[in-house]
Tab-separated table of C-alpha atoms in Angstrom:
chain	number	residue	atom	x	y	z
Y	1	MET	CA	0.235	-0.045	-0.369
Y	2	LYS	CA	1.697	3.289	-1.196
Y	3	PHE	CA	0.537	5.497	1.610
Y	4	LEU	CA	1.991	3.020	3.963
Y	5	ASP	CA	5.955	3.638	2.259
Y	6	ILE	CA	8.061	4.792	4.502
Y	7	ASP	CA	9.101	8.260	2.387
Y	8	ARG	CA	5.617	9.593	2.838
Y	9	PRO	CA	4.329	11.009	6.312
Y	10	ILE	CA	2.162	8.313	7.166
Y	11	GLY	CA	4.817	5.837	6.773
Y	12	GLN	CA	7.194	7.695	8.730
Y	13	PHE	CA	4.753	8.672	11.424
Y	14	LEU	CA	4.135	4.623	11.973
Y	15	CYS	CA	8.049	3.784	11.911
Y	16	LYS	CA	8.071	6.528	14.876
Y	17	ILE	CA	5.679	5.294	16.764
Y	18	GLY	CA	6.952	1.648	16.245
Y	19	ASP	CA	10.480	2.835	17.457
Y	20	ILE	CA	9.040	3.915	20.791
Y	21	ILE	CA	7.142	0.597	21.168
Y	22	ILE	CA	10.611	-1.356	21.050
Y	23	LEU	CA	12.635	0.779	22.707
Y	24	ASN	CA	9.990	0.917	25.419
Y	25	PHE	CA	9.776	-2.254	25.929
Y	26	LEU	CA	13.658	-3.039	25.532
Y	27	TRP	CA	13.794	-0.477	28.566
Y	28	ILE	CA	11.321	-2.677	30.738
Y	29	ILE	CA	12.890	-5.931	29.897
Y	30	CYS	CA	16.430	-4.469	30.520
Y	31	SER	CA	15.535	-3.013	33.559
Y	32	LEU	CA	14.051	-6.121	35.251
Y	33	PRO	CA	16.630	-7.029	37.016
Y	34	ILE	CA	16.603	-3.521	39.029
Y	35	ILE	CA	20.070	-2.906	38.923
Y	36	THR	CA	20.493	-2.701	35.211
Y	37	ILE	CA	17.533	0.380	35.256
Y	38	GLY	CA	20.910	3.000	34.731
Y	39	ALA	CA	22.401	0.579	31.630
Y	40	SER	CA	19.244	0.392	29.969
Y	41	THR	CA	18.481	4.159	30.327
Y	42	SER	CA	21.435	5.052	29.590
Y	43	ALA	CA	21.110	2.885	26.566
Y	44	LEU	CA	17.820	5.086	25.177
Y	45	TYR	CA	18.883	7.721	25.506
Y	46	TYR	CA	22.002	7.281	23.583
Y	47	THR	CA	19.978	5.628	20.688
Y	48	TRP	CA	16.953	8.413	20.525
Y	49	MET	CA	20.001	10.682	20.050
Y	50	LYS	CA	21.980	8.656	17.750
Y	51	GLN	CA	18.805	8.197	15.960
Y	52	PHE	CA	17.947	11.694	15.439
Y	53	ARG	CA	21.563	12.321	14.500
Y	54	GLU	CA	20.962	9.724	11.944
Y	55	CYS	CA	17.734	9.228	11.177
Y	56	ASP	CA	18.205	5.876	9.527
Y	57	ALA	CA	19.873	4.080	12.278
Y	58	PRO	CA	18.037	0.745	13.352
Y	59	VAL	CA	17.321	1.382	17.292
Y	60	TYR	CA	16.846	-2.304	18.813
Y	61	ARG	CA	21.066	-2.590	17.221
Y	62	TYR	CA	21.721	0.546	18.892
Y	63	PHE	CA	20.094	-0.286	22.467
Y	64	LEU	CA	21.622	-3.397	22.747
Y	65	SER	CA	25.145	-2.142	21.839
Y	66	SER	CA	24.781	1.053	23.801
Y	67	PHE	CA	23.939	-1.264	27.155
Y	68	ARG	CA	26.419	-4.215	26.649
Y	69	ASP	CA	29.018	-0.862	26.354
Y	70	ASN	CA	27.937	1.092	29.312
Y	71	LEU	CA	26.643	-1.476	32.005
Y	72	GLY	CA	29.532	-1.214	34.015
Y	73	GLN	CA	29.898	2.402	34.516
Y	74	SER	CA	25.597	2.856	34.577
Y	75	THR	CA	25.281	0.724	36.892
Y	76	ILE	CA	27.598	1.787	39.365
Y	77	ALA	CA	26.291	5.911	38.636
Y	78	TRP	CA	23.493	4.072	39.708
Y	79	LEU	CA	24.145	2.486	42.793
Y	80	ILE	CA	25.849	5.839	43.927
Y	81	SER	CA	23.097	7.149	43.286
Y	82	LEU	CA	20.414	4.952	44.878
Y	83	LEU	CA	23.221	5.641	48.064
Y	84	MET	CA	22.791	9.232	48.032
Y	85	ALA	CA	18.844	9.316	47.197
Y	86	ALA	CA	18.487	7.420	50.614
Y	87	ALA	CA	20.918	8.807	52.318
Y	88	LEU	CA	18.861	12.326	52.059
Y	89	ILE	CA	15.993	10.668	52.671
Y	90	LEU	CA	16.825	9.396	55.917
Y	91	ASP	CA	18.666	12.774	56.471
Y	92	ILE	CA	15.155	14.158	55.955
Y	93	SER	CA	13.185	11.916	57.714
Y	94	PHE	CA	15.576	12.167	60.881
Y	95	PHE	CA	15.313	15.958	61.021
Y	96	GLN	CA	11.419	15.752	60.150
Y	97	ALA	CA	10.849	14.329	63.449
Y	98	LEU	CA	13.656	16.873	65.231
Y	99	ASP	CA	10.577	19.541	66.486
Y	100	THR	CA	13.592	22.334	66.728
Y	101	ASN	CA	14.666	25.013	65.093
Y	102	ILE	CA	17.973	23.263	64.428
Y	103	GLY	CA	16.041	20.306	62.927
Y	104	LYS	CA	13.826	22.544	60.708
Y	105	ILE	CA	16.947	24.196	58.879
Y	106	CYS	CA	18.726	20.925	58.376
Y	107	LEU	CA	15.127	19.538	56.680
Y	108	TYR	CA	15.012	22.449	54.494
Y	109	PHE	CA	18.986	21.900	53.567
Y	110	PHE	CA	18.499	18.514	53.038
Y	111	GLY	CA	15.276	19.243	51.449
Y	112	ILE	CA	17.015	22.204	49.131
Y	113	LEU	CA	19.400	18.793	48.715
Y	114	LEU	CA	17.258	16.900	47.144
Y	115	ILE	CA	16.078	18.893	44.916
Y	116	GLY	CA	18.938	19.562	43.381
Y	117	PHE	CA	19.764	15.598	43.403
Y	118	GLY	CA	17.155	15.273	41.877
Y	119	LEU	CA	17.579	18.014	38.645
Y	120	THR	CA	20.769	16.349	38.322
Y	121	MET	CA	19.596	12.654	37.854
Y	122	LEU	CA	17.923	14.394	35.112
Y	123	TYR	CA	21.512	14.365	33.041
Y	124	LEU	CA	23.324	11.910	34.366
Y	125	PHE	CA	22.265	8.915	32.229
Y	126	PRO	CA	22.402	10.883	29.425
Y	127	THR	CA	26.022	11.954	29.816
Y	128	ILE	CA	26.510	9.306	30.295
Y	129	ALA	CA	25.466	8.139	26.989
Y	130	ALA	CA	26.587	11.023	24.695
Y	131	PHE	CA	29.946	11.397	26.403
Y	132	HIS	CA	33.134	9.460	27.451
Y	133	ALA	CA	34.298	9.911	31.406
Y	134	THR	CA	35.155	8.973	34.897
Y	135	THR	CA	32.021	8.639	36.356
Y	136	ILE	CA	32.412	10.956	39.082
Y	137	GLN	CA	32.544	13.054	35.831
Y	138	HIS	CA	29.776	12.356	34.237
Y	139	PHE	CA	28.285	13.811	38.080
Y	140	LYS	CA	30.072	17.040	37.973
Y	141	ASN	CA	28.966	17.552	34.401
Y	142	ALA	CA	25.104	16.759	34.849
Y	143	PHE	CA	25.224	19.475	37.811
Y	144	ILE	CA	26.720	21.497	36.041
Y	145	PHE	CA	24.242	21.122	32.582
Y	146	ALA	CA	21.289	20.872	35.359
Y	147	PHE	CA	22.052	24.329	36.547
Y	148	SER	CA	23.459	26.481	33.614
Y	149	HIS	CA	20.362	25.425	31.343
Y	150	PRO	CA	17.519	26.379	33.771
Y	151	LEU	CA	14.662	26.191	30.865
Y	152	ALA	CA	15.529	22.711	29.601
Y	153	THR	CA	15.784	21.782	32.920
Y	154	LEU	CA	12.604	23.210	34.185
Y	155	LEU	CA	10.749	21.265	30.812
Y	156	LEU	CA	12.575	18.156	31.630
Y	157	CYS	CA	11.758	18.508	35.258
Y	158	VAL	CA	8.082	19.658	34.466
Y	159	SER	CA	7.525	17.069	31.588
Y	160	THR	CA	8.521	13.774	34.069
Y	161	VAL	CA	6.728	15.202	37.184
Y	162	ILE	CA	3.774	15.690	35.537
Y	163	PRO	CA	2.280	11.823	33.831
Y	164	VAL	CA	4.197	10.478	36.997
Y	165	GLY	CA	2.274	12.301	39.663
Y	166	LEU	CA	-0.929	11.724	37.654
Y	167	THR	CA	-0.014	7.908	37.286
Y	168	TYR	CA	0.336	8.059	41.659
Y	169	PHE	CA	-2.509	10.038	42.674
Y	170	GLU	CA	-5.248	9.755	39.797
Y	171	GLU	CA	-5.987	6.023	40.911
Y	172	ILE	CA	-9.191	5.542	39.127
Y	173	TYR	CA	-7.455	5.673	35.675
Y	174	PHE	CA	-4.259	3.846	37.023
Y	175	GLY	CA	-5.045	1.315	34.798
Y	176	ILE	CA	-5.286	3.334	31.845
Y	177	TYR	CA	-1.808	4.849	33.124
Y	178	LEU	CA	-0.346	2.253	33.509
Y	179	PHE	CA	-1.057	0.728	29.944
Y	180	CYS	CA	0.290	3.787	28.415
Y	181	TRP	CA	3.957	2.847	30.753
Y	182	VAL	CA	3.666	-0.610	29.310
Y	183	PHE	CA	3.318	0.337	25.361
Y	184	PHE	CA	4.855	3.725	25.433
Y	185	GLY	CA	5.177	6.128	28.175
Y	186	ILE	CA	9.335	5.956	28.816
Y	187	GLY	CA	9.820	5.500	24.784
Y	188	LEU	CA	8.013	8.711	23.950
Y	189	LEU	CA	9.109	10.387	27.288
Y	190	SER	CA	11.949	9.641	26.774
Y	191	ARG	CA	12.166	10.563	23.040
Y	192	PHE	CA	11.097	14.174	24.175
Y	193	HIS	CA	14.096	14.585	26.503
Y	194	SER	CA	16.186	13.568	23.681
Y	195	ARG	CA	15.327	16.325	21.574
Y	196	ILE	CA	16.246	18.541	24.355
Y	197	LEU	CA	19.563	16.722	25.551
Y	198	ILE	CA	20.781	16.978	21.976
Y	199	LYS	CA	20.020	20.555	21.170
Y	200	LEU	CA	22.484	20.982	24.518
Y	201	PHE	CA	24.809	18.304	23.976
Y	202	ARG	CA	25.743	19.341	20.088
Y	203	GLU	CA	28.514	22.050	20.796
Y	204	TYR	CA	30.429	19.119	23.112
Y	205	LEU	CA	29.897	16.261	20.502
Y	206	GLU	CA	30.992	18.190	17.542
């Protein structure tokens, strides 16, 4: 059928939808051990950014290749991130229980640190996907990107918080949201993020 030809708009649209679904399932499958979430997230961003730069990039090949290549470093970064998040949450819980002025000051302090950490995490695995550096340098780069590009960070944050928040708080529609996440949610969200990130990274990639 000619209207489904890959060179026609409808054909290109269907190919994009197919890529989103394929990458969504690949991310879910490769994230199942939990410990590999960092590697699968890096591979997801690597694939989208690769496709934006090379339109005919076969998504599953690039995903699996990046997953294999970045497995070690991304896993270490993921474990470090989990430990940092856990430490900050424990600190917040501890000082929240203290009914003192010092406790309130510390609560605000660690709350700000947690927000900064969350914003940095928006960039961590995309920077691992895009650049060659040490794990510590990736954390530094992610932090710098997060706070030197406030508009981009705001877009990344809002586009992440709103769908996640709706899924968590709108219990009546939880089944619909779950269906979306399972079939295309992560793939579509990361594609949108990659559009923003590739513009920020372009000058450092060329």
